[in-house]
A tleap script that builds the chain and sets N, CA, C and O, in Angstrom:
source leaprc.protein.ff14SB
mol = sequence {
  NMET ALA ARG ARG THR ARG GLN SER PHE ASN
  LYS ARG LYS LYS GLU GLN ALA ARG GLN GLN
  LYS GLN LEU ASP LYS ARG ALA LYS ARG LEU
  GLU ILE LYS GLU ARG ARG ASP GLU PRO PRO
  PRO PRO THR ALA GLY ASP PRO ASP LEU GLU
  GLY ILE VAL PRO GLY PRO GLN PRO ALA PRO
  PRO TRP LEU GLU ASP GLY ALA ARG ARG ASP
  CARG
}
set mol.1.N position { -23.315 -9.977 -7.723 }
set mol.1.CA position { -23.674 -8.665 -7.245 }
set mol.1.C position { -23.979 -8.646 -5.760 }
set mol.1.O position { -23.963 -7.581 -5.141 }
set mol.2.N position { -24.241 -9.744 -5.206 }
set mol.2.CA position { -24.540 -9.792 -3.776 }
set mol.2.C position { -23.329 -9.381 -2.943 }
set mol.2.O position { -23.476 -8.862 -1.837 }
set mol.3.N position { -22.157 -9.613 -3.471 }
set mol.3.CA position { -20.953 -9.275 -2.727 }
set mol.3.C position { -20.779 -7.755 -2.576 }
set mol.3.O position { -20.215 -7.295 -1.583 }
set mol.4.N position { -21.243 -7.006 -3.519 }
set mol.4.CA position { -21.096 -5.557 -3.428 }
set mol.4.C position { -21.855 -5.017 -2.214 }
set mol.4.O position { -21.384 -4.082 -1.567 }
set mol.5.N position { -22.962 -5.558 -1.909 }
set mol.5.CA position { -23.706 -5.116 -0.740 }
set mol.5.C position { -22.908 -5.398 0.523 }
set mol.5.O position { -22.847 -4.558 1.420 }
set mol.6.N position { -22.314 -6.542 0.597 }
set mol.6.CA position { -21.506 -6.907 1.756 }
set mol.6.C position { -20.301 -5.982 1.876 }
set mol.6.O position { -19.945 -5.559 2.977 }
set mol.7.N position { -19.675 -5.668 0.748 }
set mol.7.CA position { -18.504 -4.805 0.775 }
set mol.7.C position { -18.869 -3.394 1.227 }
set mol.7.O position { -18.139 -2.799 2.019 }
set mol.8.N position { -19.960 -2.858 0.751 }
set mol.8.CA position { -20.327 -1.504 1.147 }
set mol.8.C position { -20.751 -1.479 2.617 }
set mol.8.O position { -20.531 -0.484 3.308 }
set mol.9.N position { -21.358 -2.567 3.096 }
set mol.9.CA position { -21.706 -2.649 4.513 }
set mol.9.C position { -20.439 -2.618 5.364 }
set mol.9.O position { -20.377 -1.915 6.372 }
set mol.10.N position { -19.430 -3.384 4.951 }
set mol.10.CA position { -18.156 -3.387 5.681 }
set mol.10.C position { -17.490 -2.019 5.605 }
set mol.10.O position { -16.896 -1.556 6.578 }
set mol.11.N position { -17.591 -1.381 4.456 }
set mol.11.CA position { -16.996 -0.057 4.289 }
set mol.11.C position { -17.673 0.946 5.215 }
set mol.11.O position { -17.000 1.761 5.846 }
set mol.12.N position { -18.986 0.891 5.300 }
set mol.12.CA position { -19.723 1.806 6.183 }
set mol.12.C position { -19.361 1.549 7.646 }
set mol.12.O position { -19.193 2.488 8.424 }
set mol.13.N position { -19.245 0.295 8.006 }
set mol.13.CA position { -18.867 -0.066 9.368 }
set mol.13.C position { -17.467 0.475 9.705 }
set mol.13.O position { -17.235 0.992 10.798 }
set mol.14.N position { -16.556 0.348 8.758 }
set mol.14.CA position { -15.192 0.840 8.936 }
set mol.14.C position { -15.191 2.367 9.062 }
set mol.14.O position { -14.480 2.921 9.899 }
set mol.15.N position { -15.977 3.037 8.241 }
set mol.15.CA position { -16.066 4.493 8.287 }
set mol.15.C position { -16.646 4.973 9.623 }
set mol.15.O position { -16.171 5.961 10.183 }
set mol.16.N position { -17.646 4.294 10.124 }
set mol.16.CA position { -18.216 4.658 11.434 }
set mol.16.C position { -17.190 4.478 12.545 }
set mol.16.O position { -17.120 5.300 13.458 }
set mol.17.N position { -16.402 3.425 12.481 }
set mol.17.CA position { -15.359 3.194 13.486 }
set mol.17.C position { -14.316 4.303 13.425 }
set mol.17.O position { -13.836 4.756 14.464 }
set mol.18.N position { -13.958 4.746 12.219 }
set mol.18.CA position { -12.990 5.826 12.060 }
set mol.18.C position { -13.533 7.136 12.633 }
set mol.18.O position { -12.812 7.866 13.314 }
set mol.19.N position { -14.796 7.428 12.358 }
set mol.19.CA position { -15.413 8.648 12.887 }
set mol.19.C position { -15.489 8.613 14.413 }
set mol.19.O position { -15.248 9.625 15.072 }
set mol.20.N position { -15.822 7.457 14.969 }
set mol.20.CA position { -15.900 7.330 16.428 }
set mol.20.C position { -14.525 7.531 17.057 }
set mol.20.O position { -14.402 8.152 18.113 }
set mol.21.N position { -13.503 7.008 16.407 }
set mol.21.CA position { -12.147 7.178 16.914 }
set mol.21.C position { -11.750 8.649 16.899 }
set mol.21.O position { -11.104 9.126 17.832 }
set mol.22.N position { -12.134 9.378 15.843 }
set mol.22.CA position { -11.851 10.809 15.769 }
set mol.22.C position { -12.550 11.558 16.898 }
set mol.22.O position { -11.959 12.446 17.513 }
set mol.23.N position { -13.803 11.208 17.173 }
set mol.23.CA position { -14.539 11.855 18.265 }
set mol.23.C position { -13.883 11.579 19.614 }
set mol.23.O position { -13.783 12.471 20.456 }
set mol.24.N position { -13.440 10.351 19.813 }
set mol.24.CA position { -12.769 10.000 21.071 }
set mol.24.C position { -11.465 10.783 21.235 }
set mol.24.O position { -11.152 11.263 22.324 }
set mol.25.N position { -10.713 10.906 20.143 }
set mol.25.CA position { -9.452 11.654 20.208 }
set mol.25.C position { -9.710 13.133 20.490 }
set mol.25.O position { -8.975 13.761 21.252 }
set mol.26.N position { -10.758 13.686 19.875 }
set mol.26.CA position { -11.085 15.091 20.098 }
set mol.26.C position { -11.464 15.324 21.553 }
set mol.26.O position { -11.033 16.304 22.160 }
set mol.27.N position { -12.269 14.425 22.115 }
set mol.27.CA position { -12.668 14.550 23.520 }
set mol.27.C position { -11.450 14.427 24.436 }
set mol.27.O position { -11.337 15.156 25.421 }
set mol.28.N position { -10.549 13.517 24.115 }
set mol.28.CA position { -9.345 13.335 24.934 }
set mol.28.C position { -8.466 14.578 24.887 }
set mol.28.O position { -7.921 14.994 25.909 }
set mol.29.N position { -8.324 15.178 23.693 }
set mol.29.CA position { -7.520 16.401 23.565 }
set mol.29.C position { -8.118 17.533 24.396 }
set mol.29.O position { -7.387 18.259 25.069 }
set mol.30.N position { -9.442 17.687 24.354 }
set mol.30.CA position { -10.090 18.738 25.145 }
set mol.30.C position { -9.879 18.505 26.640 }
set mol.30.O position { -9.621 19.445 27.392 }
set mol.31.N position { -9.990 17.256 27.058 }
set mol.31.CA position { -9.792 16.925 28.471 }
set mol.31.C position { -8.363 17.260 28.922 }
set mol.31.O position { -8.160 17.804 30.008 }
set mol.32.N position { -7.392 16.936 28.091 }
set mol.32.CA position { -5.998 17.230 28.423 }
set mol.32.C position { -5.774 18.736 28.472 }
set mol.32.O position { -5.061 19.231 29.345 }
set mol.33.N position { -6.379 19.466 27.539 }
set mol.33.CA position { -6.231 20.919 27.513 }
set mol.33.C position { -6.830 21.548 28.770 }
set mol.33.O position { -6.229 22.449 29.355 }
set mol.34.N position { -7.996 21.087 29.187 }
set mol.34.CA position { -8.630 21.609 30.406 }
set mol.34.C position { -7.791 21.280 31.630 }
set mol.34.O position { -7.642 22.112 32.525 }
set mol.35.N position { -7.249 20.087 31.673 }
set mol.35.CA position { -6.433 19.680 32.809 }
set mol.35.C position { -5.148 20.516 32.870 }
set mol.35.O position { -4.668 20.850 33.954 }
set mol.36.N position { -4.597 20.850 31.696 }
set mol.36.CA position { -3.375 21.634 31.635 }
set mol.36.C position { -3.634 23.067 32.124 }
set mol.36.O position { -2.755 23.677 32.732 }
set mol.37.N position { -4.817 23.601 31.867 }
set mol.37.CA position { -5.143 24.962 32.260 }
set mol.37.C position { -5.381 25.099 33.769 }
set mol.37.O position { -5.242 26.192 34.319 }
set mol.38.N position { -5.733 24.016 34.430 }
set mol.38.CA position { -5.979 24.054 35.874 }
set mol.38.C position { -4.645 24.142 36.622 }
set mol.38.O position { -3.658 23.538 36.201 }
set mol.39.N position { -4.612 24.888 37.725 }
set mol.39.CA position { -3.370 24.917 38.511 }
set mol.39.C position { -3.135 23.550 39.168 }
set mol.39.O position { -4.093 22.846 39.489 }
set mol.40.N position { -1.890 23.180 39.363 }
set mol.40.CA position { -1.618 21.876 39.978 }
set mol.40.C position { -2.098 21.855 41.430 }
set mol.40.O position { -2.063 22.883 42.107 }
set mol.41.N position { -2.539 20.710 41.906 }
set mol.41.CA position { -3.000 20.630 43.294 }
set mol.41.C position { -1.827 20.853 44.253 }
set mol.41.O position { -0.701 20.447 43.968 }
set mol.42.N position { -2.093 21.492 45.376 }
set mol.42.CA position { -1.003 21.700 46.331 }
set mol.42.C position { -0.531 20.363 46.899 }
set mol.42.O position { -1.331 19.467 47.170 }
set mol.43.N position { 0.763 20.252 47.070 }
set mol.43.CA position { 1.316 19.018 47.613 }
set mol.43.C position { 1.934 19.310 48.973 }
set mol.43.O position { 2.335 20.437 49.260 }
set mol.44.N position { 2.000 18.307 49.780 }
set mol.44.CA position { 2.569 18.458 51.112 }
set mol.44.C position { 4.083 18.626 51.028 }
set mol.44.O position { 4.695 19.205 51.926 }
set mol.45.N position { 4.677 18.135 49.976 }
set mol.45.CA position { 6.124 18.267 49.820 }
set mol.45.C position { 6.862 17.086 50.413 }
set mol.45.O position { 6.284 16.246 51.103 }
set mol.46.N position { 8.117 17.043 50.134 }
set mol.46.CA position { 8.971 15.971 50.628 }
set mol.46.C position { 9.442 16.333 52.030 }
set mol.46.O position { 10.056 17.384 52.213 }
set mol.47.N position { 9.173 15.492 53.025 }
set mol.47.CA position { 9.579 15.820 54.389 }
set mol.47.C position { 11.102 15.918 54.539 }
set mol.47.O position { 11.588 16.597 55.444 }
set mol.48.N position { 11.847 15.257 53.676 }
set mol.48.CA position { 13.307 15.340 53.759 }
set mol.48.C position { 13.827 16.705 53.326 }
set mol.48.O position { 14.929 17.101 53.707 }
set mol.49.N position { 13.039 17.426 52.530 }
set mol.49.CA position { 13.490 18.704 52.000 }
set mol.49.C position { 12.929 19.906 52.755 }
set mol.49.O position { 13.236 21.045 52.403 }
set mol.50.N position { 12.120 19.678 53.778 }
set mol.50.CA position { 11.547 20.788 54.528 }
set mol.50.C position { 12.645 21.571 55.234 }
set mol.50.O position { 13.549 20.984 55.828 }
set mol.51.N position { 12.566 22.874 55.171 }
set mol.51.CA position { 13.521 23.728 55.849 }
set mol.51.C position { 14.762 24.028 55.043 }
set mol.51.O position { 15.581 24.841 55.471 }
set mol.52.N position { 14.935 23.402 53.891 }
set mol.52.CA position { 16.099 23.676 53.064 }
set mol.52.C position { 15.773 24.866 52.179 }
set mol.52.O position { 14.731 24.902 51.524 }
set mol.53.N position { 16.674 25.838 52.168 }
set mol.53.CA position { 16.483 27.052 51.395 }
set mol.53.C position { 17.413 26.987 50.194 }
set mol.53.O position { 18.566 26.580 50.340 }
set mol.54.N position { 16.946 27.379 49.001 }
set mol.54.CA position { 17.838 27.382 47.851 }
set mol.54.C position { 19.005 28.337 48.062 }
set mol.54.O position { 18.860 29.380 48.700 }
set mol.55.N position { 20.128 27.983 47.539 }
set mol.55.CA position { 21.310 28.832 47.651 }
set mol.55.C position { 22.334 28.212 48.573 }
set mol.55.O position { 22.231 27.035 48.919 }
set mol.56.N position { 23.329 29.000 48.976 }
set mol.56.CA position { 24.371 28.464 49.853 }
set mol.56.C position { 23.791 28.012 51.194 }
set mol.56.O position { 22.939 28.682 51.776 }
set mol.57.N position { 24.254 26.902 51.653 }
set mol.57.CA position { 23.797 26.353 52.918 }
set mol.57.C position { 24.798 26.737 54.020 }
set mol.57.O position { 25.967 27.004 53.739 }
set mol.58.N position { 24.332 26.762 55.257 }
set mol.58.CA position { 25.257 27.086 56.346 }
set mol.58.C position { 26.359 26.028 56.453 }
set mol.58.O position { 26.169 24.869 56.085 }
set mol.59.N position { 27.488 26.447 56.956 }
set mol.59.CA position { 28.618 25.542 57.100 }
set mol.59.C position { 28.315 24.488 58.160 }
set mol.59.O position { 27.577 24.762 59.106 }
set mol.60.N position { 28.870 23.291 58.017 }
set mol.60.CA position { 28.670 22.262 59.031 }
set mol.60.C position { 29.344 22.677 60.336 }
set mol.60.O position { 30.262 23.497 60.332 }
set mol.61.N position { 28.883 22.105 61.457 }
set mol.61.CA position { 29.409 22.516 62.765 }
set mol.61.C position { 30.930 22.382 62.886 }
set mol.61.O position { 31.550 23.212 63.551 }
set mol.62.N position { 31.542 21.390 62.284 }
set mol.62.CA position { 32.976 21.212 62.441 }
set mol.62.C position { 33.776 22.275 61.694 }
set mol.62.O position { 34.984 22.386 61.901 }
set mol.63.N position { 33.127 23.063 60.825 }
set mol.63.CA position { 33.809 24.141 60.126 }
set mol.63.C position { 33.474 25.523 60.696 }
set mol.63.O position { 34.005 26.526 60.218 }
set mol.64.N position { 32.614 25.592 61.698 }
set mol.64.CA position { 32.180 26.887 62.210 }
set mol.64.C position { 33.284 27.646 62.909 }
set mol.64.O position { 33.251 28.877 62.925 }
set mol.65.N position { 34.252 26.977 63.482 }
set mol.65.CA position { 35.320 27.686 64.199 }
set mol.65.C position { 36.307 28.352 63.246 }
set mol.65.O position { 37.203 29.075 63.683 }
set mol.66.N position { 36.145 28.111 61.945 }
set mol.66.CA position { 37.011 28.764 60.967 }
set mol.66.C position { 38.203 27.940 60.573 }
set mol.66.O position { 38.859 28.257 59.580 }
set mol.67.N position { 38.509 26.903 61.303 }
set mol.67.CA position { 39.654 26.067 60.978 }
set mol.67.C position { 39.222 25.033 59.964 }
set mol.67.O position { 38.341 24.220 60.240 }
set mol.68.N position { 39.831 25.056 58.792 }
set mol.68.CA position { 39.495 24.076 57.756 }
set mol.68.C position { 40.545 22.992 57.746 }
set mol.68.O position { 41.731 23.239 57.961 }
set mol.69.N position { 40.089 21.810 57.497 }
set mol.69.CA position { 41.015 20.691 57.361 }
set mol.69.C position { 41.146 20.381 55.862 }
set mol.69.O position { 40.157 20.094 55.187 }
set mol.70.N position { 42.346 20.442 55.372 }
set mol.70.CA position { 42.597 20.092 53.969 }
set mol.70.C position { 43.027 18.650 53.909 }
set mol.70.O position { 43.772 18.169 54.764 }
set mol.71.N position { 42.565 17.985 52.919 }
set mol.71.CA position { 42.942 16.575 52.762 }
set mol.71.C position { 43.972 16.410 51.726 }
set mol.71.O position { 44.408 15.290 51.461 }
savepdb mol mol.pdb
quit
């Protein structure tokens, strides 16, 4: 009968670990949800992309005179 006490002690220890894991997961989910609701921090941007506007880009200088070279 002494073994039953040991088994229930291990069972209680296992149950406490499971409950703690659930609490940790719940806290992590709340943290992620709060972070998702916040607007993203402003970024300086990529210096290589500064000044580029979406859409058609101006023609390169060698095509500005209207003469196209076909290959």
